[in-house]
Short mmCIF file of C-alpha atoms and ligand atoms in Angstrom, two decimals:
data_model
loop_
_atom_site.label_atom_id
_atom_site.label_comp_id
_atom_site.label_asym_id
_atom_site.label_seq_id
_atom_site.Cartn_x
_atom_site.Cartn_y
_atom_site.Cartn_z
CA UNK C 1 13.80 42.33 1.62
CA UNK C 2 10.08 41.81 1.95
CA UNK C 3 8.97 39.93 5.03
CA UNK C 4 7.06 36.72 4.28
CA UNK C 5 4.05 35.82 6.39
CA UNK C 6 2.72 32.29 6.48
CA UNK C 7 -0.86 31.57 7.51
CA UNK C 8 -2.23 28.04 7.75
CA UNK C 9 -5.98 27.95 7.20
CA UNK C 10 -7.50 24.58 8.01
CA UNK C 11 -10.88 22.91 8.16
CA UNK C 12 -9.41 20.13 10.30
CA UNK C 13 -10.41 20.05 13.96
CA UNK C 14 -8.00 17.34 15.10
CA UNK C 15 -5.18 19.59 16.33
CA UNK C 16 -2.54 17.79 14.30
CA UNK C 17 -1.23 21.07 12.84
CA UNK C 18 -0.54 22.21 16.42
CA UNK C 19 1.25 18.97 17.22
CA UNK C 20 3.32 19.34 14.04
CA UNK C 21 4.54 22.71 15.32
CA UNK C 22 2.76 24.88 12.77
CA UNK C 23 2.30 28.52 13.70
CA UNK C 24 -0.32 31.10 12.77
CA UNK C 25 -3.09 28.50 12.37
CA UNK C 26 -6.62 29.61 11.57
CA UNK C 27 -9.01 26.79 12.41
CA UNK C 28 -12.15 27.50 10.42
CA UNK C 29 -14.09 24.64 11.98
CA UNK C 30 -12.70 24.94 15.49
CA UNK C 31 -10.68 22.60 17.68
CA UNK C 32 -11.99 19.27 19.01
CA UNK C 33 -9.68 19.60 22.03
CA UNK C 34 -11.34 22.84 23.14
CA UNK C 35 -14.59 22.83 25.08
CA UNK C 36 -16.91 25.77 25.46
CA UNK C 37 -19.87 26.50 27.64
CA UNK C 38 -23.30 26.66 26.02
CA UNK C 39 -24.30 29.48 28.40
CA UNK C 40 -21.34 31.59 29.51
CA UNK C 41 -18.27 32.67 27.52
CA UNK C 42 -15.88 30.21 29.18
CA UNK C 43 -13.77 27.92 27.01
CA UNK C 44 -11.00 25.56 27.99
CA UNK C 45 -8.77 22.82 26.66
CA UNK C 46 -9.74 19.23 27.49
CA UNK C 47 -7.61 16.47 26.01
CA UNK C 48 -9.23 13.77 28.11
CA UNK C 49 -10.23 10.64 26.22
CA UNK C 50 -12.85 9.71 27.16
CA UNK C 51 -14.12 12.89 28.80
CA UNK C 52 -14.08 12.69 32.57
CA UNK C 53 -17.79 13.46 32.88
CA UNK C 54 -20.65 12.89 30.46
CA UNK C 55 -22.32 15.04 29.46
CA UNK C 56 -19.52 17.58 29.88
CA UNK C 57 -20.32 20.59 32.03
CA UNK C 58 -18.92 24.05 32.58
CA UNK C 59 -18.00 25.26 36.07
CA UNK C 60 -21.17 27.39 35.91
CA UNK C 61 -23.25 24.20 35.69
CA UNK C 62 -24.37 24.56 32.07
CA UNK C 63 -23.66 21.96 29.41
CA UNK C 64 -20.37 22.22 27.58
CA UNK C 65 -19.67 21.19 24.02
CA UNK C 66 -16.66 20.77 21.76
CA UNK C 67 -15.60 24.12 20.34
CA UNK C 68 -16.08 23.01 16.76
CA UNK C 69 -18.47 23.98 13.98
CA UNK C 70 -21.16 21.38 13.59
CA UNK C 71 -22.98 20.82 10.31
CA UNK C 72 -25.28 23.74 9.60
CA UNK C 73 -23.56 26.14 12.01
CA UNK C 74 -21.86 29.33 10.87
CA UNK C 75 -18.10 29.70 11.04
CA UNK C 76 -16.75 31.83 13.88
CA UNK C 77 -16.73 35.36 12.50
CA UNK C 78 -13.32 36.34 13.86
CA UNK C 79 -11.39 33.41 12.44
CA UNK C 80 -13.21 33.66 9.12
CA UNK C 81 -12.40 37.37 8.83
CA UNK C 82 -8.73 36.69 9.57
CA UNK C 83 -8.65 33.94 6.93
CA UNK C 84 -10.30 36.22 4.37
CA UNK C 85 -7.81 38.99 5.14
CA UNK C 86 -4.84 36.61 4.88
CA UNK C 87 -5.97 35.36 1.48
CA UNK C 88 -6.72 38.87 0.23
CA UNK C 89 -3.10 39.83 0.75
CA UNK C 90 -1.53 36.48 -0.21
CA UNK C 91 0.89 36.15 -3.09
CA UNK C 92 0.63 32.35 -3.06
CA UNK C 93 -2.20 30.09 -1.93
CA UNK C 94 -1.53 26.37 -1.55
CA UNK C 95 -4.82 24.47 -1.56
CA UNK C 96 -3.99 21.08 -0.12
CA UNK C 97 -6.20 18.06 0.27
CA UNK C 98 -9.59 19.70 0.11
CA UNK C 99 -12.48 18.73 -2.12
CA UNK C 100 -13.22 22.39 -2.77
CA UNK C 101 -16.92 21.87 -2.23
CA UNK C 102 -17.30 22.94 1.41
CA UNK C 103 -18.36 26.56 1.67
CA UNK C 104 -17.53 29.16 2.73
CA UNK C 105 -13.97 27.81 2.87
CA UNK C 106 -14.06 27.12 -0.86
CA UNK C 107 -14.70 30.84 -1.45
CA UNK C 108 -11.06 31.49 -0.54
CA UNK C 109 -9.77 30.06 -3.83
CA UNK C 110 -11.65 32.44 -6.16
CA UNK C 111 -10.80 35.26 -3.75
CA UNK C 112 -7.08 34.54 -4.13
CA UNK C 113 -7.36 34.18 -7.91
CA UNK C 114 -9.31 37.43 -8.16
CA UNK C 115 -6.66 39.26 -6.13
CA UNK C 116 -3.88 38.04 -8.41
CA UNK C 117 -2.32 35.44 -6.13
CA UNK C 118 -0.80 32.31 -7.61
CA UNK C 119 -2.85 29.29 -6.59
CA UNK C 120 -1.43 25.77 -6.45
CA UNK C 121 -3.72 22.83 -5.76
CA UNK C 122 -2.44 19.54 -4.32
CA UNK C 123 -5.03 16.80 -4.45
CA UNK C 124 -5.30 13.18 -5.62
CA UNK C 125 -8.53 14.05 -7.43
CA UNK C 126 -9.71 16.88 -9.62
CA UNK C 127 -11.76 19.54 -7.86
CA UNK C 128 -14.05 22.32 -9.05
CA UNK C 129 -10.93 24.55 -9.04
CA UNK C 130 -8.56 22.33 -10.97
CA UNK C 131 -9.17 24.12 -14.25
CA UNK C 132 -8.81 27.62 -12.81
CA UNK C 133 -5.76 27.34 -10.54
CA UNK C 134 -2.27 28.16 -11.78
CA UNK C 135 -1.01 24.66 -11.08
CA UNK C 136 -2.82 21.46 -10.13
CA UNK C 137 -0.58 18.73 -8.74
CA UNK C 138 -2.14 15.28 -8.60
CA UNK C 139 -1.23 13.15 -5.62
CA UNK C 140 -1.48 12.82 -1.88
CA UNK C 141 -0.17 15.72 0.16
CA UNK C 142 2.26 13.40 1.92
CA UNK C 143 3.84 12.54 -1.40
CA UNK C 144 3.68 15.88 -3.21
CA UNK C 145 4.69 18.33 -0.48
CA UNK C 146 8.05 16.74 0.36
CA UNK C 147 8.91 16.92 -3.34
CA UNK C 148 8.15 20.65 -3.34
CA UNK C 149 10.14 21.35 -0.19
CA UNK C 150 13.25 19.24 -0.53
CA UNK C 151 14.37 19.82 -4.09
ZN1 ZN H 1 -20.45 28.28 31.72
#
């Protein structure tokens, strides 16, 4: 029997996939609960709300920032490469709740289609991929996904 591997690729930075217990998460846009130094390589988790000190600082004295991708910044190369690799070898890609207009993440759909994977879109609205995917299911993820899983 072939071993199935599940990879969750998300643009969300809120950490809710972690709290839900999901494994093998690739966070394309980072994690709002992680801080990183603007000078040294240190990064750490900080779930403090509000942050204890403003502006946040690293132990080295430099400013710290949320470890997320801000508008105009490139995606972290490592996580992007892992996402690309996962989609290249995927048999099924579920595209859930994304507008399909944020690049480079949106490049993953044509990659999967080009590699022969089945692609299923779940979205309340049509997207640029709706006509090209194998199946487009209209509705909110919270309504559609339970119907797929519990039948
Ligand atoms: Zn530092």
